[in-house]
mmCIF file of C-alpha atoms in Angstrom:
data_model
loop_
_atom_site.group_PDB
_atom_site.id
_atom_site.type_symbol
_atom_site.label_atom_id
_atom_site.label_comp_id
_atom_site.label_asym_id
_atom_site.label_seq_id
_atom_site.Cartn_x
_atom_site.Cartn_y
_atom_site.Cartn_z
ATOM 1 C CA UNK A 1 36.061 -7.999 28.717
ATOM 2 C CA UNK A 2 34.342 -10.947 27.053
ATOM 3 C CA UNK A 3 31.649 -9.832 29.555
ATOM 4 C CA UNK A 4 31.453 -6.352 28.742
ATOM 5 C CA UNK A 5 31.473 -7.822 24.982
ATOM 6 C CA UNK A 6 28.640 -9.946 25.745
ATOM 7 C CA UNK A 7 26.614 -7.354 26.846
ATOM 8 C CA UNK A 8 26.819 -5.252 24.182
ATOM 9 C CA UNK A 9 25.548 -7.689 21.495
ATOM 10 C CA UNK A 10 22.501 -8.026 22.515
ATOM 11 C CA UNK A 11 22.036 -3.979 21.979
ATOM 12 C CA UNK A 12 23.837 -4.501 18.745
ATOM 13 C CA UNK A 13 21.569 -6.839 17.619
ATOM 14 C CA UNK A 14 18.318 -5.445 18.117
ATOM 15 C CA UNK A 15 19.731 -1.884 16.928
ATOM 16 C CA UNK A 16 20.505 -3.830 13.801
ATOM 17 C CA UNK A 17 17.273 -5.323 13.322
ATOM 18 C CA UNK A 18 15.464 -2.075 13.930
ATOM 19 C CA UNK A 19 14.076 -0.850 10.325
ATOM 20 C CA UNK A 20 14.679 2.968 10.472
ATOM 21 C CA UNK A 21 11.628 4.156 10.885
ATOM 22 C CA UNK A 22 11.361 7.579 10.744
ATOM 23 C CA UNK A 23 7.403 7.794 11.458
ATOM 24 C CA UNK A 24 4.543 7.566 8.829
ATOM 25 C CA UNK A 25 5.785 10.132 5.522
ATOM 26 C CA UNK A 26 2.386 11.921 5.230
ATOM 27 C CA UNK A 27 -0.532 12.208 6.949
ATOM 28 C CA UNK A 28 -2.779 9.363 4.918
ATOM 29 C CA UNK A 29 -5.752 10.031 7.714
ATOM 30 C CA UNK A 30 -8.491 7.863 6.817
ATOM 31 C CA UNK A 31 -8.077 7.024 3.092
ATOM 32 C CA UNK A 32 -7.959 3.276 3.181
ATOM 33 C CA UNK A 33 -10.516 2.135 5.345
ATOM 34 C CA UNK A 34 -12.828 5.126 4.029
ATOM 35 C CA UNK A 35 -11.820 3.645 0.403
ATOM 36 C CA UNK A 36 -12.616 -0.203 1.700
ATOM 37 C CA UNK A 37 -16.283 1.382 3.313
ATOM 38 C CA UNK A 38 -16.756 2.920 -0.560
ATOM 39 C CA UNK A 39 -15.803 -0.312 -2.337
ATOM 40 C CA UNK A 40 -18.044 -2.662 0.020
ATOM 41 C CA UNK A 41 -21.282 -0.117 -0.014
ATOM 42 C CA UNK A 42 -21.123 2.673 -2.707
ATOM 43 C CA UNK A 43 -23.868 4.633 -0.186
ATOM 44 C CA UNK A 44 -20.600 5.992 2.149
ATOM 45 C CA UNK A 45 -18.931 7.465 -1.472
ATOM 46 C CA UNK A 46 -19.836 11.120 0.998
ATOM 47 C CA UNK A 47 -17.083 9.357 3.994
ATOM 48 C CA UNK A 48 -14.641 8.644 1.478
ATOM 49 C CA UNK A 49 -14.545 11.915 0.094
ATOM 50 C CA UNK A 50 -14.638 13.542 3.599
ATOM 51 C CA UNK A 51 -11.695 11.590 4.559
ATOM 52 C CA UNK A 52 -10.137 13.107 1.365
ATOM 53 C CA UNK A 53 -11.128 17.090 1.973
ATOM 54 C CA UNK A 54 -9.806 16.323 5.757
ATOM 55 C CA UNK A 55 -5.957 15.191 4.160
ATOM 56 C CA UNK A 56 -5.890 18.112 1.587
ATOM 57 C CA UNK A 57 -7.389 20.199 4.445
ATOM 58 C CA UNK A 58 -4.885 19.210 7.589
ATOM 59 C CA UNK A 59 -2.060 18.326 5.707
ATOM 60 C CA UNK A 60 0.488 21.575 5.658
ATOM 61 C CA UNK A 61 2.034 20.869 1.886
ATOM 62 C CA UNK A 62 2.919 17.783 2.509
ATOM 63 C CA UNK A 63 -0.708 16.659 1.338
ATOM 64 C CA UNK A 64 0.015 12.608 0.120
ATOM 65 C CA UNK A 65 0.704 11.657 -3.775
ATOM 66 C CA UNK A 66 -2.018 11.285 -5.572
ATOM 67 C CA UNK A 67 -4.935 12.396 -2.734
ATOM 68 C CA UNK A 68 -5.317 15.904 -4.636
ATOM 69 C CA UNK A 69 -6.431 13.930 -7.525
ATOM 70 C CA UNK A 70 -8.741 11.749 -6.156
ATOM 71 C CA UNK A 71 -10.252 14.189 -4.457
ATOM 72 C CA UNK A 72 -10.795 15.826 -7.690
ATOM 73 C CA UNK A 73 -11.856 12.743 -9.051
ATOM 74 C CA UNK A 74 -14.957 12.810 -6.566
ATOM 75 C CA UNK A 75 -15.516 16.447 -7.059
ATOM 76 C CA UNK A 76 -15.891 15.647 -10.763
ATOM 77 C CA UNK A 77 -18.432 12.829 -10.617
ATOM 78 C CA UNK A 78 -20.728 15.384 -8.853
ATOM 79 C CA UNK A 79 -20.790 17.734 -11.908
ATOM 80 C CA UNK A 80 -18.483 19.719 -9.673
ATOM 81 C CA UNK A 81 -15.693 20.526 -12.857
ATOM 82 C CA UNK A 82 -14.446 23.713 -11.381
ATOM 83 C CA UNK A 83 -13.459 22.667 -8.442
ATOM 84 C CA UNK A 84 -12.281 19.295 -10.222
ATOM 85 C CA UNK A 85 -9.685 20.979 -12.280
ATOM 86 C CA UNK A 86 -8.444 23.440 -9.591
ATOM 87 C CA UNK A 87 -7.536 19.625 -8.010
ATOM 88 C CA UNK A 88 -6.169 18.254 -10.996
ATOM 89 C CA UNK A 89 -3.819 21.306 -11.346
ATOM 90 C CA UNK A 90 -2.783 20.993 -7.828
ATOM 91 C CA UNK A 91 -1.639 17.752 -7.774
ATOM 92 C CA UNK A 92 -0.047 18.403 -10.981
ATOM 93 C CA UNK A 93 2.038 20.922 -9.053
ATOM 94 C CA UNK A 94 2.478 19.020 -6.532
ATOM 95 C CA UNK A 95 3.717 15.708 -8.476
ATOM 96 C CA UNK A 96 5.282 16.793 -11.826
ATOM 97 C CA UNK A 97 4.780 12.649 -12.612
ATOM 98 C CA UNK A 98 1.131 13.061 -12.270
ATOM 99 C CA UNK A 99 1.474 16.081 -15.633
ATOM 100 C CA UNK A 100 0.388 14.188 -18.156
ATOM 101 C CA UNK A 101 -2.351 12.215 -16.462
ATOM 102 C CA UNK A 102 -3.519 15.521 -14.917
ATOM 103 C CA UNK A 103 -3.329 17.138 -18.381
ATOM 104 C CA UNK A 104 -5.331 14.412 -19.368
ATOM 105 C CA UNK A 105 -7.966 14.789 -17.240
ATOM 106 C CA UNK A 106 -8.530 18.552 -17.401
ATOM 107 C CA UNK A 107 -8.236 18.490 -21.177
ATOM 108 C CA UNK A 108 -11.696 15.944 -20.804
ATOM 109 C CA UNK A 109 -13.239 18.234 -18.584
ATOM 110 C CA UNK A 110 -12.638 21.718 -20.385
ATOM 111 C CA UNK A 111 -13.731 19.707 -23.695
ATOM 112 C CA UNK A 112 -17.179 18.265 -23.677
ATOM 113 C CA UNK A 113 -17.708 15.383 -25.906
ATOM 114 C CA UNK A 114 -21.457 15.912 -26.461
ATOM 115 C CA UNK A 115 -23.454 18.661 -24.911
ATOM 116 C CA UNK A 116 -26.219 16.946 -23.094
ATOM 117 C CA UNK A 117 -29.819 17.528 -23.272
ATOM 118 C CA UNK A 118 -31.263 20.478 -21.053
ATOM 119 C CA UNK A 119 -33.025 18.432 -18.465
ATOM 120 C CA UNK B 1 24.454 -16.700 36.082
ATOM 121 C CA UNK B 2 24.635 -13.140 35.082
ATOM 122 C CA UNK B 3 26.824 -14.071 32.148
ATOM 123 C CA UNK B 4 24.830 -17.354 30.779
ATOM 124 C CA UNK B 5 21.936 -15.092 31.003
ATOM 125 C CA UNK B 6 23.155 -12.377 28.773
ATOM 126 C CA UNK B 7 24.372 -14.966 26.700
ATOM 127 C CA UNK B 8 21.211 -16.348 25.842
ATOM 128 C CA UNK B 9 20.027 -12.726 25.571
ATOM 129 C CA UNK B 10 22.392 -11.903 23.091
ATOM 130 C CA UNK B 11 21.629 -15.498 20.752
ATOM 131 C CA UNK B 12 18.002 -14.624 20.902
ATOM 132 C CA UNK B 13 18.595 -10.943 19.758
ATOM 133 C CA UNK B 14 20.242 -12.471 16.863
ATOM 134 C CA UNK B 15 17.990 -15.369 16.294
ATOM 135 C CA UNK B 16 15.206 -13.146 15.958
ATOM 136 C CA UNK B 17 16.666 -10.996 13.212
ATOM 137 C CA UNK B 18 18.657 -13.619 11.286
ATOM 138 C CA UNK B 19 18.249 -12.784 7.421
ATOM 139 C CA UNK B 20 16.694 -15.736 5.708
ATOM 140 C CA UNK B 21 16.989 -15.018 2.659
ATOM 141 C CA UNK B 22 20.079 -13.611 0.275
ATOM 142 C CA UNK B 23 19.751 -10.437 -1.104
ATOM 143 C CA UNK B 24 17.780 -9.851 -3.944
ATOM 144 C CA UNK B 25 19.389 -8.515 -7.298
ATOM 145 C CA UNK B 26 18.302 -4.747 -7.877
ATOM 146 C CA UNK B 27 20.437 -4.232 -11.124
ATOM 147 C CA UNK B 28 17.272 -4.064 -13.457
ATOM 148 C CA UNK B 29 15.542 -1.724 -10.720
ATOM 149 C CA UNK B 30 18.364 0.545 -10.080
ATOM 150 C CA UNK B 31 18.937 1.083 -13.850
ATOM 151 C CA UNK B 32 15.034 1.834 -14.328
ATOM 152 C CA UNK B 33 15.110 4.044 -11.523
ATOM 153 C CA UNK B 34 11.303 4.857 -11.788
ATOM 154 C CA UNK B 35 9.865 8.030 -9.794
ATOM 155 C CA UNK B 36 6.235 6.894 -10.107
ATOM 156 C CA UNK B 37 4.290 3.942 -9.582
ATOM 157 C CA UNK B 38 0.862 2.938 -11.054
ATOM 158 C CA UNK B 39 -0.919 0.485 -8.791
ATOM 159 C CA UNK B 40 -3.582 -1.637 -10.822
ATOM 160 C CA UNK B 41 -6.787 -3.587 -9.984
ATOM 161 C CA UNK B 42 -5.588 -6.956 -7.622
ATOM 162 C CA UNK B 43 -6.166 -10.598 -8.948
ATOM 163 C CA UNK B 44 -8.047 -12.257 -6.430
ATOM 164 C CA UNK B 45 -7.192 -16.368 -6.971
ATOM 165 C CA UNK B 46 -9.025 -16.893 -3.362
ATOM 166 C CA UNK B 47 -12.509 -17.531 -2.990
ATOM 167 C CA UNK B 48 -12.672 -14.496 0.070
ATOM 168 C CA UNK B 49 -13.795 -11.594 -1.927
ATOM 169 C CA UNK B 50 -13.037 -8.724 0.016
ATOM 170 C CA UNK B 51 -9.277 -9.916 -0.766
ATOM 171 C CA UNK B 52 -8.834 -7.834 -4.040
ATOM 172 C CA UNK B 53 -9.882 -4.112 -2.940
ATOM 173 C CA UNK B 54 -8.906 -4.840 0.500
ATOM 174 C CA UNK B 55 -5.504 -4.737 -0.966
ATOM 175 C CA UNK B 56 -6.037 -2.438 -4.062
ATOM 176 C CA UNK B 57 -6.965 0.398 -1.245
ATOM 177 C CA UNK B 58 -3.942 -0.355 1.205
ATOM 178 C CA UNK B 59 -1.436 0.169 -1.450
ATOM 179 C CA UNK B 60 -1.050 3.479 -1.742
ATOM 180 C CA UNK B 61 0.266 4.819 1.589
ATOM 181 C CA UNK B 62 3.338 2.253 2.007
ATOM 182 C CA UNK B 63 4.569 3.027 -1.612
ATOM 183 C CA UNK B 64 3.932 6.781 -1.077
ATOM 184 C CA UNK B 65 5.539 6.366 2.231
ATOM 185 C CA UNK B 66 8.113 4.494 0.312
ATOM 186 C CA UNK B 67 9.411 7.966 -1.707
ATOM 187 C CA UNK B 68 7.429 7.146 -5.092
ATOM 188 C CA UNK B 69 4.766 8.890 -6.636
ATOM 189 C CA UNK B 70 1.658 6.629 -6.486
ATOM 190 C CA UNK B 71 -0.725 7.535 -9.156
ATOM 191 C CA UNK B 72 -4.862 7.798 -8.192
ATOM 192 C CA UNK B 73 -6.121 4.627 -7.305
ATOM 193 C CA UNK B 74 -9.670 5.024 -7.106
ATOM 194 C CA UNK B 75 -9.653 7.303 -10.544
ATOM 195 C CA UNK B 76 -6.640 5.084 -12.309
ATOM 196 C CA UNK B 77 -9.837 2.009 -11.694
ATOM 197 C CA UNK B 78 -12.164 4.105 -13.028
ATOM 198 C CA UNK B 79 -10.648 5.720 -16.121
ATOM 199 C CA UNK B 80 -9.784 1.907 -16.687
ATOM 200 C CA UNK B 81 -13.339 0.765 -17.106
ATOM 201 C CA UNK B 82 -13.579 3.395 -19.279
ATOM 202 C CA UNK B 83 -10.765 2.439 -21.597
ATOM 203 C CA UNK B 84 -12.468 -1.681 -21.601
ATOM 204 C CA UNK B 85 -9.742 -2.799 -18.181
ATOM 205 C CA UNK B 86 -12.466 -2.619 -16.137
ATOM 206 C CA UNK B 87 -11.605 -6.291 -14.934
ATOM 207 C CA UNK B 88 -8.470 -6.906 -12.840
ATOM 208 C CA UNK B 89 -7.443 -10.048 -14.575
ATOM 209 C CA UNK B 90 -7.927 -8.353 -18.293
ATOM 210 C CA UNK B 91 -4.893 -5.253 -16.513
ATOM 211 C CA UNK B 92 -2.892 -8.323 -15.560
ATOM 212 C CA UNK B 93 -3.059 -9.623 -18.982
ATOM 213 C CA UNK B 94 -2.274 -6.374 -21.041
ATOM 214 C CA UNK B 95 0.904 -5.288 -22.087
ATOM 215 C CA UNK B 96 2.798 -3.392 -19.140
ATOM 216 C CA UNK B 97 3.993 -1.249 -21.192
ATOM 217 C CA UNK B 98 0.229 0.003 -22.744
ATOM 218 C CA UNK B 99 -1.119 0.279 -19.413
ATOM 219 C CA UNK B 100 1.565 2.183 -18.470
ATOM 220 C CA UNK B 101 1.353 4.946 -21.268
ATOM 221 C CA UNK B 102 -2.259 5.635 -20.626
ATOM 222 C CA UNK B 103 -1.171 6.989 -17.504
ATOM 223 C CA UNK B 104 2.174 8.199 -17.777
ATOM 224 C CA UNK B 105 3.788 6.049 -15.397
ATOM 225 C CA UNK B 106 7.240 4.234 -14.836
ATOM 226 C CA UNK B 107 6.090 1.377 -13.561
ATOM 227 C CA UNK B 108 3.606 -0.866 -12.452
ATOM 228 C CA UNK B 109 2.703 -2.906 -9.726
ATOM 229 C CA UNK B 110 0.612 -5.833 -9.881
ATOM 230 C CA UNK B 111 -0.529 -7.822 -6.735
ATOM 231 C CA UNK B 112 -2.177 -11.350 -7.051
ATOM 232 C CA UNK B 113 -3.746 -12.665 -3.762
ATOM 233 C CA UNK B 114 -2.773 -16.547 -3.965
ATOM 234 C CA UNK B 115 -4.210 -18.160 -0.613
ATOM 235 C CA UNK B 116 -6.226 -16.550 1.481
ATOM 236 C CA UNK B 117 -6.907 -19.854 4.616
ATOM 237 C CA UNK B 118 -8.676 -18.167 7.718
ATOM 238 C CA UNK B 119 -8.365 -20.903 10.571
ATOM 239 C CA UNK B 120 -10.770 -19.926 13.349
ATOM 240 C CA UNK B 121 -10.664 -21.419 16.787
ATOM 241 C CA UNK B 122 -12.219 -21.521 20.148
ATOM 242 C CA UNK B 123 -9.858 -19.011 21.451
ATOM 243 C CA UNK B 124 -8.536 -16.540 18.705
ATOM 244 C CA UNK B 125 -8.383 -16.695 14.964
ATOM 245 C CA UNK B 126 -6.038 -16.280 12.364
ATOM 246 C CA UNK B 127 -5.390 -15.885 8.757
ATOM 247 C CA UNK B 128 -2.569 -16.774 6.677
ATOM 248 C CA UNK B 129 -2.576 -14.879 3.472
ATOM 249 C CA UNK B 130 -0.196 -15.582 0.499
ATOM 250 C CA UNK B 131 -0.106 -12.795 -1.911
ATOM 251 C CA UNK B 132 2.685 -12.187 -5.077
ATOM 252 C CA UNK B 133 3.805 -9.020 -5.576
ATOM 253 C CA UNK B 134 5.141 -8.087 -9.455
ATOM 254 C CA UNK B 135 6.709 -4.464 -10.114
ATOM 255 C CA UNK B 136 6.919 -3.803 -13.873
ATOM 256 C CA UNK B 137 9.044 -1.604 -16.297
ATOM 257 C CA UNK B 138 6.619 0.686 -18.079
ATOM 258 C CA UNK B 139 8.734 1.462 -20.996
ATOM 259 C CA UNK B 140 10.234 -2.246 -21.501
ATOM 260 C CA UNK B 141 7.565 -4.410 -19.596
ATOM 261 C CA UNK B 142 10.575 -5.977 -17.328
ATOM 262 C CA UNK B 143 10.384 -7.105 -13.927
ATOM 263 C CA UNK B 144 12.046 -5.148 -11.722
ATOM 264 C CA UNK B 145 10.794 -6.322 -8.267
ATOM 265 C CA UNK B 146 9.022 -9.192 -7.191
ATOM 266 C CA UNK B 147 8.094 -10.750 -3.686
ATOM 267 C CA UNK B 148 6.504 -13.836 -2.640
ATOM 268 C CA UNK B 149 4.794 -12.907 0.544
ATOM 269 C CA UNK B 150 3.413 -15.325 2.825
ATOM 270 C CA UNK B 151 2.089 -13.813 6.232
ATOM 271 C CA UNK B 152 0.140 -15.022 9.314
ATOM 272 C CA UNK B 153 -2.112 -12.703 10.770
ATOM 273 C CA UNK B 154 -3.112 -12.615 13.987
ATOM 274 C CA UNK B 155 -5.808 -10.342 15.291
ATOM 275 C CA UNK B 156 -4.532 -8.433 18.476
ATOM 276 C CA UNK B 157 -6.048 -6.971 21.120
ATOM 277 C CA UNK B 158 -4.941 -4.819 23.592
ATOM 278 C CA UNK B 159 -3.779 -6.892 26.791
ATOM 279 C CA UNK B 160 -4.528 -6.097 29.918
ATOM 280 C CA UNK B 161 -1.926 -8.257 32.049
ATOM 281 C CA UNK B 162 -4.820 -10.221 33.317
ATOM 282 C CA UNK B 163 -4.541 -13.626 31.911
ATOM 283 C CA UNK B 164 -8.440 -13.971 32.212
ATOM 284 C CA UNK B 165 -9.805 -11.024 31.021
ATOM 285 C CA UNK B 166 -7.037 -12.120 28.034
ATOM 286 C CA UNK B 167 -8.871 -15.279 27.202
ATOM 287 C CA UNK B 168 -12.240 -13.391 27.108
ATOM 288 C CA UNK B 169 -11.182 -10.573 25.142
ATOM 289 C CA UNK B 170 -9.400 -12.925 22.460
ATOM 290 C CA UNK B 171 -12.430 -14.865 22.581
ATOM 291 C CA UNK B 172 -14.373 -11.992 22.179
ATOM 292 C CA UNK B 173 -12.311 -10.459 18.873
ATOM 293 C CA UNK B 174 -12.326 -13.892 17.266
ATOM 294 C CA UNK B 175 -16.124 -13.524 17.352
ATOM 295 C CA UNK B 176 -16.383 -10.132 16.092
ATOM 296 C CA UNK B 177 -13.606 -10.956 13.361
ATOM 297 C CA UNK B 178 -15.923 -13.804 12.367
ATOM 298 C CA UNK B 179 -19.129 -11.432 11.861
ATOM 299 C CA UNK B 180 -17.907 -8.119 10.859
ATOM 300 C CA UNK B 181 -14.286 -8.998 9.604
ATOM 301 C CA UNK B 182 -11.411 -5.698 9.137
ATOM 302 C CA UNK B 183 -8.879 -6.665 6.422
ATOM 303 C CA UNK B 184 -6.982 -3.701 6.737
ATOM 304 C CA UNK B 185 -4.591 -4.419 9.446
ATOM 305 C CA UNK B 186 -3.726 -7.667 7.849
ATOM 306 C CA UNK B 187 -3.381 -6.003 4.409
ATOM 307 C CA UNK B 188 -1.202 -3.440 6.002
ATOM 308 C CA UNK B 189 1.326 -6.080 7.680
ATOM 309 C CA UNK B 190 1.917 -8.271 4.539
ATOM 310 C CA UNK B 191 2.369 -4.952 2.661
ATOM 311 C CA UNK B 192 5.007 -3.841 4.937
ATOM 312 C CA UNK B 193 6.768 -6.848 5.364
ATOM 313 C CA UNK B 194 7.037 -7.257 1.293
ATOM 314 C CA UNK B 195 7.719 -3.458 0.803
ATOM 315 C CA UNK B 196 10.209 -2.633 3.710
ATOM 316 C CA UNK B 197 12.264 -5.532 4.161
ATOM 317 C CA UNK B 198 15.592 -4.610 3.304
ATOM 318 C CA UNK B 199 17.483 -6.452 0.606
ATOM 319 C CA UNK B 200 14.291 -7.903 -0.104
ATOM 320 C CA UNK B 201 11.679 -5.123 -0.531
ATOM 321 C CA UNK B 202 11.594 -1.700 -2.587
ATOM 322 C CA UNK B 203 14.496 0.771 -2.009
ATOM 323 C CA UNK B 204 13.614 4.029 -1.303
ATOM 324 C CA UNK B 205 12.044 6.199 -3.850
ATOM 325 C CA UNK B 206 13.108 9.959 -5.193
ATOM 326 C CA UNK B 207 11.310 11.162 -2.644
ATOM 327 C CA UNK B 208 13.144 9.899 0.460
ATOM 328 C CA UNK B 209 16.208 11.099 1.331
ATOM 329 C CA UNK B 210 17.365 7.692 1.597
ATOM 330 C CA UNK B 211 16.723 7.210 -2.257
ATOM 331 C CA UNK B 212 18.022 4.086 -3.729
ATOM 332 C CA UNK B 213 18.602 2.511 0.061
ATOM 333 C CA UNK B 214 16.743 0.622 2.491
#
């Protein structure tokens, strides 16, 4: 008995320890350390947003919060505002919390402060 | 024999999970209840200056992970410099509560990296990283989380069973981790062991089943 008892509390113990993890939520792929390679030498900005196409790409609706967004965010600083918005409005339907952010940044894009120069 | 043995087995199964701390009071969290967090630039109080972004950039996934909505960290930075928080400690010293309406968020985490002490010796290396952790009503400015974390990183590599090739391979990270240093893994541990710690970290967000739990 106080055998039996002794055995089991070692199983107890680690099963009580054991966080429940249930596996990684989303797929994050390579967002931080592509983000870190961006932040340390602006020249792999392409990676980062590679990394970014690759989650929105692989990731079956269950794309992370807030990766829709920053992949608009890079779509937009290439002039790309079509494409930016379609983001924007994706991760808006995505992650209601994101709606007036989102809102925010479409309302900049489909309103141009100053129209520039022809070049 | 048998018995002793399992004995000791079953004090060091406890030992290694005894709780040091007491629970932490989630009264002000659990009333807030707040579905998104905004993650801002890091305070960097360390003299290693990879410290701040390596952080700002690990963030994300654990509190996603976590079942909040994490708002945009590389565009949150940016539309900052464009509305004059362009500097991390100028975030830290604005109202919570205005940073928090530009965005539309609940809340807001601030991290501060306090000590960042690399000790590097003949045979492997580590770090010891303190870094505070501050989560932030966004409609009352309020703390409602905060953590102390302290953690010792130690780079690992995979081991072979060989106690030789061991001592050459640890010598052999601790020389690469000297010249082309990765932050991430060590980010990555103190951020799990201050997020997911129960009775100490963040309960789960709305979007975890496990919502308001650990």
């Amino acid at each position: 008995m106080q055998k039996r008892l002794l055995c089991l509390l070692p199983v107890l113990a680690v099963t009580a320890c054991a966080a429940p993890s249930q596996g990684p939520k989303y797929n994050w792929g390579n967002y931080s350390p592509a983000l870190v390679a961006m932040d340390a030498d602006p020249s792999s900005a392409g990676n980062y947003q590679a990394a970014l196409a690759k989650i929105v790409n692989d990731s079956n609706g269950q794309v992370p919060p807030g990766i829709f967004a920053e992949y608009g965010y890079m779509l937009q600083q290439q002039g790309d505002t079509k494409d930016a918005i379609a983001m924007y409005a994706r991760e808006k339907s995505a992650w209601p919390e994101s709606g007036f952010l989102m809102d925010k940044m479409i309302a900049a894009l489909q309103t141009p402060a100053q129209p520039k120069p022809a070049a | 024999m048998h018995k002793s043995l399992l004995s000791v087995l079953a004090l060091a199964g406890l030992a290694a999970c005894a709780a040091p701390t007491a629970p932490k009071d989630y009264s002000a969290l659990n009333a807030a209840s707040p579905r998104s967090i905004l993650i801002v630039p890091v305070v960097n109080n360390t003299t290693e200056v990879d410290a701040a972004n390596t952080f700002l950039d690990t963030l994300a996934p654990p509190l996603g992970n976590r079942g909040y909505y994490v708002f945009p960290v590389n565009l949150v930075r940016h539309t900052m410099d464009d509305s004059g928080l362009g500097d991390a400690n100028l975030v830290a010293q604005a109202s919570p509560t205005r940073v928090a309406s530009l965005f539309g968020a609940d809340a807001v985490l601030y991290a501060t990296v306090e000590q960042w002490n690399a000790q590097y010796i003949l045979l492997s290396s580590s770090i010891t990283v303190q870094i505070h952790y501050v989560l932030k009503d966004g409609k009352t400015g309020a703390v409602l989380w905060d953590q102390d974390e302290t953690t010792v990183y130690v780079p690992q590599g995979a081991s072979g069973g060989n106690p030789l090739a061991d001592l050459i391979a640890d010598a052999v990270i601790a020389a690469v981790t000297r010249a082309h240093p990765n932050y991430i893994p060590l980010a990555n541990q103190a951020n799990a062991e201050a997020f997911n710690t129960p009775q100490q970290g963040l309960p789960f967000g709305p979007y975890d089943t496990r919502h308001g739990g650990f």
